[in-house]
Amino acid sequence: MSSRPFIIGFPAMPLEGLASGIGVYIARLVQQLSRTPDLQFVVFGFEKERGLLDLGPSAQFVPVEPRWHGAMANIAWHTGPLPLWAARRRCDVLFLPAGNRRMTVATPRGVPLAATVHDLAQFHLPEKYDRWRTAYVTHALPLAWRRARLLFAPSQATADDLVRFAGVDRSRVKVVYNGVDHAAFRPMTREAARAALQSMAALPERYILYVARIEHPGKNHIGLLDGYARLRARRPDLAARLVFVGPDWSGAEAVRKRVDVLQLGEYVQFAGVAPQTALPYYYGGADLFAFPSRFEGFGIPAIEAMAAGVPVVAANRASLPEVVGEAGALFDPDDPEAIADALERGLFDETFRAKAREAGPERAARFSWTKTAEETLQSLKRMAER
């Protein structure tokens, strides 16, 4: 007679078309955990987004009504119906994979709550949100975090923020790093990447890549533009263009306006959202990956770029030094001259480039979605036993 499987309730939202780090994290956990033996993985999700999920044999997909899809409605669903749904399905734990966006304050007795808090940007970039969302993310969410039995953080920097800003007991915070799909993101020649991209996207012959939603001020595209403009002034014959990959977000108009003010229109390409199947080739065709973000809870694109063997220059803030380590170069994201120096080094210092191409994949090898899922599941089981 087989024992009862361990049952996890898991709301697969917000997926955001897999165009954000949180969406990728959710999709990869679903892919990994739904193939785990002796586990029943109850995935709550929207039918229209089901195709974004690679559901394995351990998954039980529970459709959520479309009326709960909007941001405010989805917050209400997490607070009200979700805990009851988890209890009715006899879940051993309720695991919220986007606890910095969606939380519940209480669960029925016997259903312990865990969540992943990807970042606490609201305490570092107070200008990022409007008044109402600021109140939600700075007051309501920390209250819910303090009531959760276990919180996952994708970096030590985020774990420290949970203790410092939210007053969470450090003993209830577990650092589990995000991963990277090594089968997709791997070193390749620029020629191979460009050959694959011919039918997918029209990109410049030489380019500096930045993968992030087009957002101001957090993602700091404007800082990168200012640094790039200074580099062009130093090197008027600079061949490498800037390619921004990601959807328009809050503040995108300010970024586009800065391109016009700096008269960089012919040197900057907004490439939109790249399909997940095409993204490895965007990296593979790049001369350099620049990550000027003023705040990251982890920084999945940095790992993807390093896994692809692309030299990386990144901001020296929050989690990025922890993630990039010595495999790339770091700079002050608020100093355009420092950004220009980093771009120049990343493009023209052949000693640095050779070292980065070798060290990047070695560094990225420490991170995998299999490891992320295994460590997450082990912690959830230990939590349920307490």
Tab-separated table of C-alpha atoms in Angstrom:
chain	number	residue	atom	x	y	z
A	1	MET	CA	0.000	0.000	0.000
A	2	SER	CA	1.576	3.295	-1.139
A	3	SER	CA	1.835	6.218	1.228
A	4	ARG	CA	0.005	9.451	0.577
A	5	PRO	CA	2.008	11.827	-1.656
A	6	PHE	CA	3.218	15.168	-0.354
A	7	ILE	CA	0.800	17.808	-1.671
A	8	ILE	CA	1.898	21.347	-2.546
A	9	GLY	CA	-0.562	24.092	-3.462
A	10	PHE	CA	1.073	26.454	-5.944
A	11	PRO	CA	-0.509	29.510	-7.639
A	12	ALA	CA	1.354	29.910	-10.946
A	13	MET	CA	0.986	33.666	-11.125
A	14	PRO	CA	1.917	36.257	-12.210
A	15	LEU	CA	3.503	34.643	-15.269
A	16	GLU	CA	3.714	37.927	-17.219
A	17	GLY	CA	4.229	36.068	-20.477
A	18	LEU	CA	7.557	34.758	-19.107
A	19	ALA	CA	8.941	38.251	-19.830
A	20	SER	CA	10.075	38.787	-16.232
A	21	GLY	CA	12.382	36.991	-13.841
A	22	ILE	CA	9.437	36.058	-11.636
A	23	GLY	CA	7.584	34.527	-14.573
A	24	VAL	CA	10.637	32.480	-15.552
A	25	TYR	CA	11.102	31.354	-11.938
A	26	ILE	CA	7.490	30.174	-11.698
A	27	ALA	CA	7.626	28.325	-15.020
A	28	ARG	CA	10.895	26.569	-14.182
A	29	LEU	CA	9.659	25.450	-10.753
A	30	VAL	CA	6.515	24.049	-12.358
A	31	GLN	CA	8.644	22.212	-14.914
A	32	GLN	CA	10.890	20.705	-12.240
A	33	LEU	CA	8.499	19.990	-9.361
A	34	SER	CA	5.735	18.554	-11.540
A	35	ARG	CA	8.144	15.758	-12.491
A	36	THR	CA	9.029	14.826	-8.925
A	37	PRO	CA	7.941	11.329	-7.790
A	38	ASP	CA	5.763	10.969	-4.680
A	39	LEU	CA	4.579	14.545	-5.027
A	40	GLN	CA	1.194	15.959	-5.948
A	41	PHE	CA	1.768	19.435	-7.327
A	42	VAL	CA	-1.522	21.336	-7.367
A	43	VAL	CA	-1.050	24.218	-9.806
A	44	PHE	CA	-3.638	26.988	-9.666
A	45	GLY	CA	-3.561	28.998	-12.882
A	46	PHE	CA	-5.436	30.707	-15.671
A	47	GLU	CA	-6.468	28.536	-18.588
A	48	LYS	CA	-5.208	31.086	-21.116
A	49	GLU	CA	-1.711	30.829	-19.563
A	50	ARG	CA	-1.655	27.055	-19.280
A	51	GLY	CA	0.339	26.785	-22.501
A	52	LEU	CA	3.220	28.665	-20.859
A	53	LEU	CA	3.630	25.870	-18.318
A	54	ASP	CA	5.420	22.578	-18.938
A	55	LEU	CA	3.241	20.391	-16.722
A	56	GLY	CA	4.657	17.011	-15.762
A	57	PRO	CA	2.907	13.868	-14.479
A	58	SER	CA	2.867	15.030	-10.843
A	59	ALA	CA	0.889	18.170	-11.692
A	60	GLN	CA	-2.810	18.714	-11.130
A	61	PHE	CA	-3.889	21.896	-12.919
A	62	VAL	CA	-6.773	23.766	-11.267
A	63	PRO	CA	-8.228	26.528	-13.484
A	64	VAL	CA	-8.855	29.911	-11.880
A	65	GLU	CA	-11.735	32.008	-13.219
A	66	PRO	CA	-10.630	34.835	-15.567
A	67	ARG	CA	-12.317	37.437	-13.348
A	68	TRP	CA	-9.436	37.017	-10.900
A	69	HIS	CA	-6.773	37.945	-13.470
A	70	GLY	CA	-6.308	41.708	-12.945
A	71	ALA	CA	-3.752	42.862	-10.377
A	72	MET	CA	-6.215	43.994	-7.704
A	73	ALA	CA	-8.550	41.061	-8.321
A	74	ASN	CA	-5.640	38.629	-8.146
A	75	ILE	CA	-4.464	40.091	-4.847
A	76	ALA	CA	-8.002	39.582	-3.517
A	77	TRP	CA	-8.034	35.980	-4.798
A	78	HIS	CA	-4.762	35.235	-3.011
A	79	THR	CA	-6.148	36.706	0.197
A	80	GLY	CA	-9.563	35.025	0.126
A	81	PRO	CA	-10.327	32.002	-2.098
A	82	LEU	CA	-6.798	30.596	-2.499
A	83	PRO	CA	-6.229	29.450	1.115
A	84	LEU	CA	-9.638	27.753	1.148
A	85	TRP	CA	-8.974	26.051	-2.180
A	86	ALA	CA	-5.667	24.736	-0.816
A	87	ALA	CA	-7.378	23.372	2.301
A	88	ARG	CA	-10.091	21.623	0.268
A	89	ARG	CA	-7.415	19.868	-1.758
A	90	ARG	CA	-5.701	18.716	1.457
A	91	CYS	CA	-2.474	20.535	0.633
A	92	ASP	CA	0.365	19.901	3.061
A	93	VAL	CA	1.755	23.358	2.297
A	94	LEU	CA	0.666	26.418	0.356
A	95	PHE	CA	3.650	27.846	-1.512
A	96	LEU	CA	3.374	31.312	-3.066
A	97	PRO	CA	6.132	31.775	-5.675
A	98	ALA	CA	5.764	35.561	-5.957
A	99	GLY	CA	5.424	36.711	-2.377
A	100	ASN	CA	6.689	40.186	-3.176
A	101	ARG	CA	3.651	40.642	-5.434
A	102	ARG	CA	0.946	38.375	-3.996
A	103	MET	CA	0.507	37.139	-0.430
A	104	THR	CA	-2.172	35.864	1.876
A	105	VAL	CA	-2.350	36.901	5.503
A	106	ALA	CA	-3.733	33.654	6.907
A	107	THR	CA	-4.319	30.042	5.892
A	108	PRO	CA	-6.666	27.447	7.402
A	109	ARG	CA	-5.232	25.512	10.319
A	110	GLY	CA	-3.021	22.691	9.139
A	111	VAL	CA	-1.930	24.388	5.884
A	112	PRO	CA	1.387	26.133	6.597
A	113	LEU	CA	2.357	29.016	4.334
A	114	ALA	CA	5.636	29.506	2.486
A	115	ALA	CA	6.538	32.126	-0.098
A	116	THR	CA	9.394	33.358	-2.235
A	117	VAL	CA	10.166	37.046	-1.847
A	118	HIS	CA	12.219	37.984	-4.884
A	119	ASP	CA	13.157	41.492	-3.816
A	120	LEU	CA	12.288	44.411	-1.569
A	121	ALA	CA	12.743	47.115	-4.185
A	122	GLN	CA	10.119	49.285	-2.510
A	123	PHE	CA	12.531	50.061	0.325
A	124	HIS	CA	15.394	50.955	-2.014
A	125	LEU	CA	13.480	52.728	-4.790
A	126	PRO	CA	10.509	54.436	-3.096
A	127	GLU	CA	9.765	56.411	-6.258
A	128	LYS	CA	9.129	53.202	-8.202
A	129	TYR	CA	5.439	52.801	-7.265
A	130	ASP	CA	2.340	54.959	-7.045
A	131	ARG	CA	0.846	55.875	-3.678
A	132	TRP	CA	-1.537	52.931	-3.351
A	133	ARG	CA	0.898	50.273	-4.457
A	134	THR	CA	3.554	51.762	-2.192
A	135	ALA	CA	1.205	51.320	0.769
A	136	TYR	CA	0.528	47.709	-0.229
A	137	VAL	CA	4.152	46.681	-0.737
A	138	THR	CA	5.574	48.549	2.270
A	139	HIS	CA	2.884	47.758	4.858
A	140	ALA	CA	0.536	44.917	3.847
A	141	LEU	CA	3.162	42.590	2.390
A	142	PRO	CA	5.611	42.769	5.323
A	143	LEU	CA	2.742	41.938	7.690
A	144	ALA	CA	1.992	38.816	5.648
A	145	TRP	CA	5.677	37.877	5.436
A	146	ARG	CA	6.001	37.947	9.211
A	147	ARG	CA	3.093	35.505	9.488
A	148	ALA	CA	4.489	33.010	6.966
A	149	ARG	CA	6.235	29.953	8.354
A	150	LEU	CA	8.988	29.994	5.732
A	151	LEU	CA	10.279	32.570	3.248
A	152	PHE	CA	12.626	31.840	0.370
A	153	ALA	CA	15.029	34.532	-0.829
A	154	PRO	CA	16.936	34.209	-4.135
A	155	SER	CA	20.032	35.906	-2.694
A	156	GLN	CA	21.641	36.718	0.615
A	157	ALA	CA	21.059	40.389	-0.177
A	158	THR	CA	17.296	39.788	-0.289
A	159	ALA	CA	17.407	37.663	2.858
A	160	ASP	CA	19.168	40.483	4.683
A	161	ASP	CA	16.524	42.944	3.448
A	162	LEU	CA	13.724	40.753	4.813
A	163	VAL	CA	15.272	40.949	8.257
A	164	ARG	CA	16.247	44.612	8.037
A	165	PHE	CA	13.159	46.170	6.460
A	166	ALA	CA	10.346	43.709	7.198
A	167	GLY	CA	11.351	42.482	10.631
A	168	VAL	CA	11.229	38.815	9.606
A	169	ASP	CA	12.932	36.349	11.935
A	170	ARG	CA	16.142	35.282	10.192
A	171	SER	CA	15.544	31.647	11.192
A	172	ARG	CA	12.496	31.587	8.894
A	173	VAL	CA	14.389	32.806	5.820
A	174	LYS	CA	16.068	30.319	3.487
A	175	VAL	CA	18.342	31.431	0.647
A	176	VAL	CA	17.730	29.363	-2.487
A	177	TYR	CA	19.379	30.764	-5.582
A	178	ASN	CA	17.613	30.937	-8.920
A	179	GLY	CA	18.869	28.804	-11.769
A	180	VAL	CA	19.566	28.852	-15.470
A	181	ASP	CA	18.648	26.496	-18.295
A	182	HIS	CA	22.078	25.222	-19.301
A	183	ALA	CA	20.679	23.311	-22.261
A	184	ALA	CA	19.492	26.595	-23.779
A	185	PHE	CA	22.071	29.096	-22.538
A	186	ARG	CA	25.500	27.865	-23.534
A	187	PRO	CA	28.532	29.287	-25.339
A	188	MET	CA	28.198	29.583	-29.100
A	189	THR	CA	29.968	31.472	-31.849
A	190	ARG	CA	28.593	34.810	-32.948
A	191	GLU	CA	28.238	33.359	-36.438
A	192	ALA	CA	26.057	30.496	-35.199
A	193	ALA	CA	23.918	32.876	-33.175
A	194	ARG	CA	23.431	35.283	-36.064
A	195	ALA	CA	22.557	32.449	-38.433
A	196	ALA	CA	19.834	31.313	-36.024
A	197	LEU	CA	18.594	34.881	-35.543
A	198	GLN	CA	18.167	35.587	-39.252
A	199	SER	CA	14.636	34.199	-39.233
A	200	MET	CA	13.797	35.626	-35.784
A	201	ALA	CA	15.032	39.194	-35.491
A	202	ALA	CA	16.920	41.918	-37.351
A	203	LEU	CA	19.739	42.946	-35.037
A	204	PRO	CA	22.870	45.052	-35.593
A	205	GLU	CA	26.089	43.344	-36.615
A	206	ARG	CA	27.727	44.361	-33.310
A	207	TYR	CA	25.778	45.150	-30.153
A	208	ILE	CA	25.692	45.548	-26.391
A	209	LEU	CA	22.702	43.655	-24.993
A	210	TYR	CA	20.469	44.531	-22.049
A	211	VAL	CA	17.579	42.181	-21.217
A	212	ALA	CA	15.054	43.797	-18.861
A	213	ARG	CA	11.633	45.367	-18.993
A	214	ILE	CA	11.876	48.968	-20.185
A	215	GLU	CA	11.367	50.609	-16.812
A	216	HIS	CA	12.501	53.831	-15.202
A	217	PRO	CA	14.081	54.381	-12.726
A	218	GLY	CA	14.666	50.832	-11.462
A	219	LYS	CA	16.187	49.150	-14.500
A	220	ASN	CA	18.292	52.238	-15.222
A	221	HIS	CA	18.210	52.213	-19.014
A	222	ILE	CA	18.759	55.967	-18.823
A	223	GLY	CA	21.990	55.484	-16.892
A	224	LEU	CA	23.176	53.026	-19.541
A	225	LEU	CA	22.235	55.467	-22.301
A	226	ASP	CA	24.173	58.257	-20.589
A	227	GLY	CA	27.220	56.025	-20.198
A	228	TYR	CA	26.965	54.815	-23.789
A	229	ALA	CA	26.754	58.416	-25.049
A	230	ARG	CA	29.975	59.229	-23.208
A	231	LEU	CA	31.668	56.193	-24.720
A	232	ARG	CA	30.590	57.271	-28.196
A	233	ALA	CA	32.091	60.699	-27.525
A	234	ARG	CA	35.393	59.000	-26.661
A	235	ARG	CA	35.204	56.592	-29.594
A	236	PRO	CA	33.224	58.123	-32.480
A	237	ASP	CA	33.898	55.027	-34.602
A	238	LEU	CA	32.294	52.705	-32.023
A	239	ALA	CA	30.647	49.851	-33.932
A	240	ALA	CA	28.572	48.315	-31.137
A	241	ARG	CA	24.975	49.493	-30.857
A	242	LEU	CA	22.668	49.126	-27.862
A	243	VAL	CA	19.912	46.508	-28.022
A	244	PHE	CA	17.186	46.580	-25.368
A	245	VAL	CA	15.139	43.385	-25.077
A	246	GLY	CA	12.014	43.539	-22.929
A	247	PRO	CA	8.458	44.879	-22.748
A	248	ASP	CA	7.546	48.499	-22.098
A	249	TRP	CA	6.828	49.098	-18.417
A	250	SER	CA	6.384	52.061	-16.126
A	251	GLY	CA	8.650	54.899	-17.249
A	252	ALA	CA	9.330	53.511	-20.739
A	253	GLU	CA	8.487	56.873	-22.315
A	254	ALA	CA	11.207	58.552	-20.255
A	255	VAL	CA	13.718	56.042	-21.630
A	256	ARG	CA	12.673	56.677	-25.222
A	257	LYS	CA	12.771	60.420	-24.655
A	258	ARG	CA	16.335	60.122	-23.353
A	259	VAL	CA	17.345	58.384	-26.576
A	260	ASP	CA	16.032	61.397	-28.497
A	261	VAL	CA	17.655	63.951	-26.183
A	262	LEU	CA	21.032	62.228	-26.554
A	263	GLN	CA	20.504	61.884	-30.322
A	264	LEU	CA	21.154	58.157	-30.154
A	265	GLY	CA	18.221	57.023	-32.279
A	266	GLU	CA	20.359	55.328	-34.927
A	267	TYR	CA	22.433	53.536	-32.285
A	268	VAL	CA	19.694	52.116	-30.035
A	269	GLN	CA	17.231	49.349	-30.890
A	270	PHE	CA	14.169	48.493	-28.817
A	271	ALA	CA	13.743	44.843	-29.779
A	272	GLY	CA	10.616	44.106	-27.725
A	273	VAL	CA	10.031	40.791	-25.994
A	274	ALA	CA	12.176	37.933	-27.265
A	275	PRO	CA	10.602	34.464	-27.334
A	276	GLN	CA	12.236	32.150	-24.807
A	277	THR	CA	13.412	29.932	-27.660
A	278	ALA	CA	15.168	32.876	-29.337
A	279	LEU	CA	16.680	34.521	-26.267
A	280	PRO	CA	19.836	32.349	-26.137
A	281	TYR	CA	20.746	33.568	-29.623
A	282	TYR	CA	20.325	37.216	-28.612
A	283	TYR	CA	22.971	36.560	-25.973
A	284	GLY	CA	25.132	34.528	-28.327
A	285	GLY	CA	25.255	37.307	-30.906
A	286	ALA	CA	26.186	40.025	-28.410
A	287	ASP	CA	29.641	41.522	-27.907
A	288	LEU	CA	28.804	42.405	-24.317
A	289	PHE	CA	25.977	42.115	-21.795
A	290	ALA	CA	25.387	45.225	-19.682
A	291	PHE	CA	23.271	45.063	-16.522
A	292	PRO	CA	22.960	48.613	-15.093
A	293	SER	CA	19.907	47.905	-12.908
A	294	ARG	CA	19.816	49.959	-9.719
A	295	PHE	CA	18.240	47.087	-7.829
A	296	GLU	CA	17.850	43.334	-8.363
A	297	GLY	CA	16.769	40.594	-5.982
A	298	PHE	CA	18.802	38.119	-8.034
A	299	GLY	CA	19.334	39.000	-11.696
A	300	ILE	CA	18.560	36.008	-13.914
A	301	PRO	CA	19.793	37.718	-17.135
A	302	ALA	CA	23.292	38.007	-15.658
A	303	ILE	CA	23.438	34.238	-15.154
A	304	GLU	CA	22.008	33.597	-18.616
A	305	ALA	CA	24.654	35.835	-20.184
A	306	MET	CA	27.487	34.210	-18.238
A	307	ALA	CA	26.217	30.732	-19.124
A	308	ALA	CA	26.268	31.830	-22.769
A	309	GLY	CA	29.905	32.883	-22.449
A	310	VAL	CA	29.192	36.574	-23.029
A	311	PRO	CA	31.327	39.084	-21.084
A	312	VAL	CA	29.230	40.800	-18.403
A	313	VAL	CA	29.463	44.252	-16.846
A	314	ALA	CA	26.942	44.903	-14.078
A	315	ALA	CA	25.935	47.341	-11.371
A	316	ASN	CA	27.617	46.988	-7.990
A	317	ARG	CA	24.285	47.087	-6.143
A	318	ALA	CA	22.080	44.672	-4.196
A	319	SER	CA	22.415	41.044	-5.348
A	320	LEU	CA	24.472	41.569	-8.505
A	321	PRO	CA	27.949	41.403	-6.885
A	322	GLU	CA	26.812	38.207	-5.146
A	323	VAL	CA	25.590	36.664	-8.398
A	324	VAL	CA	28.260	37.853	-10.837
A	325	GLY	CA	31.169	37.393	-8.446
A	326	GLU	CA	34.545	37.878	-10.118
A	327	ALA	CA	33.329	36.563	-13.467
A	328	GLY	CA	32.432	40.070	-14.667
A	329	ALA	CA	33.139	43.737	-14.016
A	330	LEU	CA	31.089	45.904	-11.652
A	331	PHE	CA	30.329	49.633	-11.818
A	332	ASP	CA	28.413	52.372	-10.010
A	333	PRO	CA	25.027	52.538	-11.810
A	334	ASP	CA	24.579	56.198	-10.840
A	335	ASP	CA	27.870	57.322	-12.425
A	336	PRO	CA	27.720	57.654	-16.244
A	337	GLU	CA	31.513	57.907	-16.466
A	338	ALA	CA	31.887	54.649	-14.540
A	339	ILE	CA	29.366	53.028	-16.879
A	340	ALA	CA	31.301	54.305	-19.898
A	341	ASP	CA	34.530	52.924	-18.422
A	342	ALA	CA	32.913	49.516	-17.855
A	343	LEU	CA	31.489	49.399	-21.376
A	344	GLU	CA	34.874	50.355	-22.815
A	345	ARG	CA	36.614	47.666	-20.809
A	346	GLY	CA	33.998	45.087	-21.733
A	347	LEU	CA	34.321	45.837	-25.440
A	348	PHE	CA	38.033	46.549	-25.894
A	349	ASP	CA	40.055	44.949	-23.070
A	350	GLU	CA	40.871	41.597	-24.640
A	351	THR	CA	42.410	40.245	-21.431
A	352	PHE	CA	39.181	40.947	-19.560
A	353	ARG	CA	37.045	39.555	-22.384
A	354	ALA	CA	39.002	36.292	-22.551
A	355	LYS	CA	38.818	35.861	-18.783
A	356	ALA	CA	35.081	36.648	-18.718
A	357	ARG	CA	34.295	34.201	-21.519
A	358	GLU	CA	35.999	31.451	-19.511
A	359	ALA	CA	34.899	32.458	-16.010
A	360	GLY	CA	31.280	33.186	-16.923
A	361	PRO	CA	30.202	29.622	-17.761
A	362	GLU	CA	32.155	28.319	-14.754
A	363	ARG	CA	30.327	30.731	-12.481
A	364	ALA	CA	26.938	29.980	-14.050
A	365	ALA	CA	27.487	26.238	-13.560
A	366	ARG	CA	26.869	26.789	-9.840
A	367	PHE	CA	23.250	27.655	-10.588
A	368	SER	CA	20.613	25.293	-11.979
A	369	TRP	CA	16.828	25.034	-11.847
A	370	THR	CA	17.161	21.401	-10.754
A	371	LYS	CA	19.130	22.531	-7.711
A	372	THR	CA	16.643	25.348	-7.051
A	373	ALA	CA	13.705	22.927	-7.111
A	374	GLU	CA	15.432	20.289	-4.968
A	375	GLU	CA	16.431	22.751	-2.250
A	376	THR	CA	12.967	24.316	-2.304
A	377	LEU	CA	11.189	20.969	-1.956
A	378	GLN	CA	13.477	19.801	0.856
A	379	SER	CA	12.775	22.995	2.795
A	380	LEU	CA	9.019	22.741	2.235
A	381	LYS	CA	8.971	19.172	3.556
A	382	ARG	CA	10.980	20.126	6.628
A	383	MET	CA	8.617	23.040	7.239
A	384	ALA	CA	5.553	20.769	7.029
A	385	GLU	CA	7.060	18.382	9.587
A	386	ARG	CA	7.519	21.091	12.208
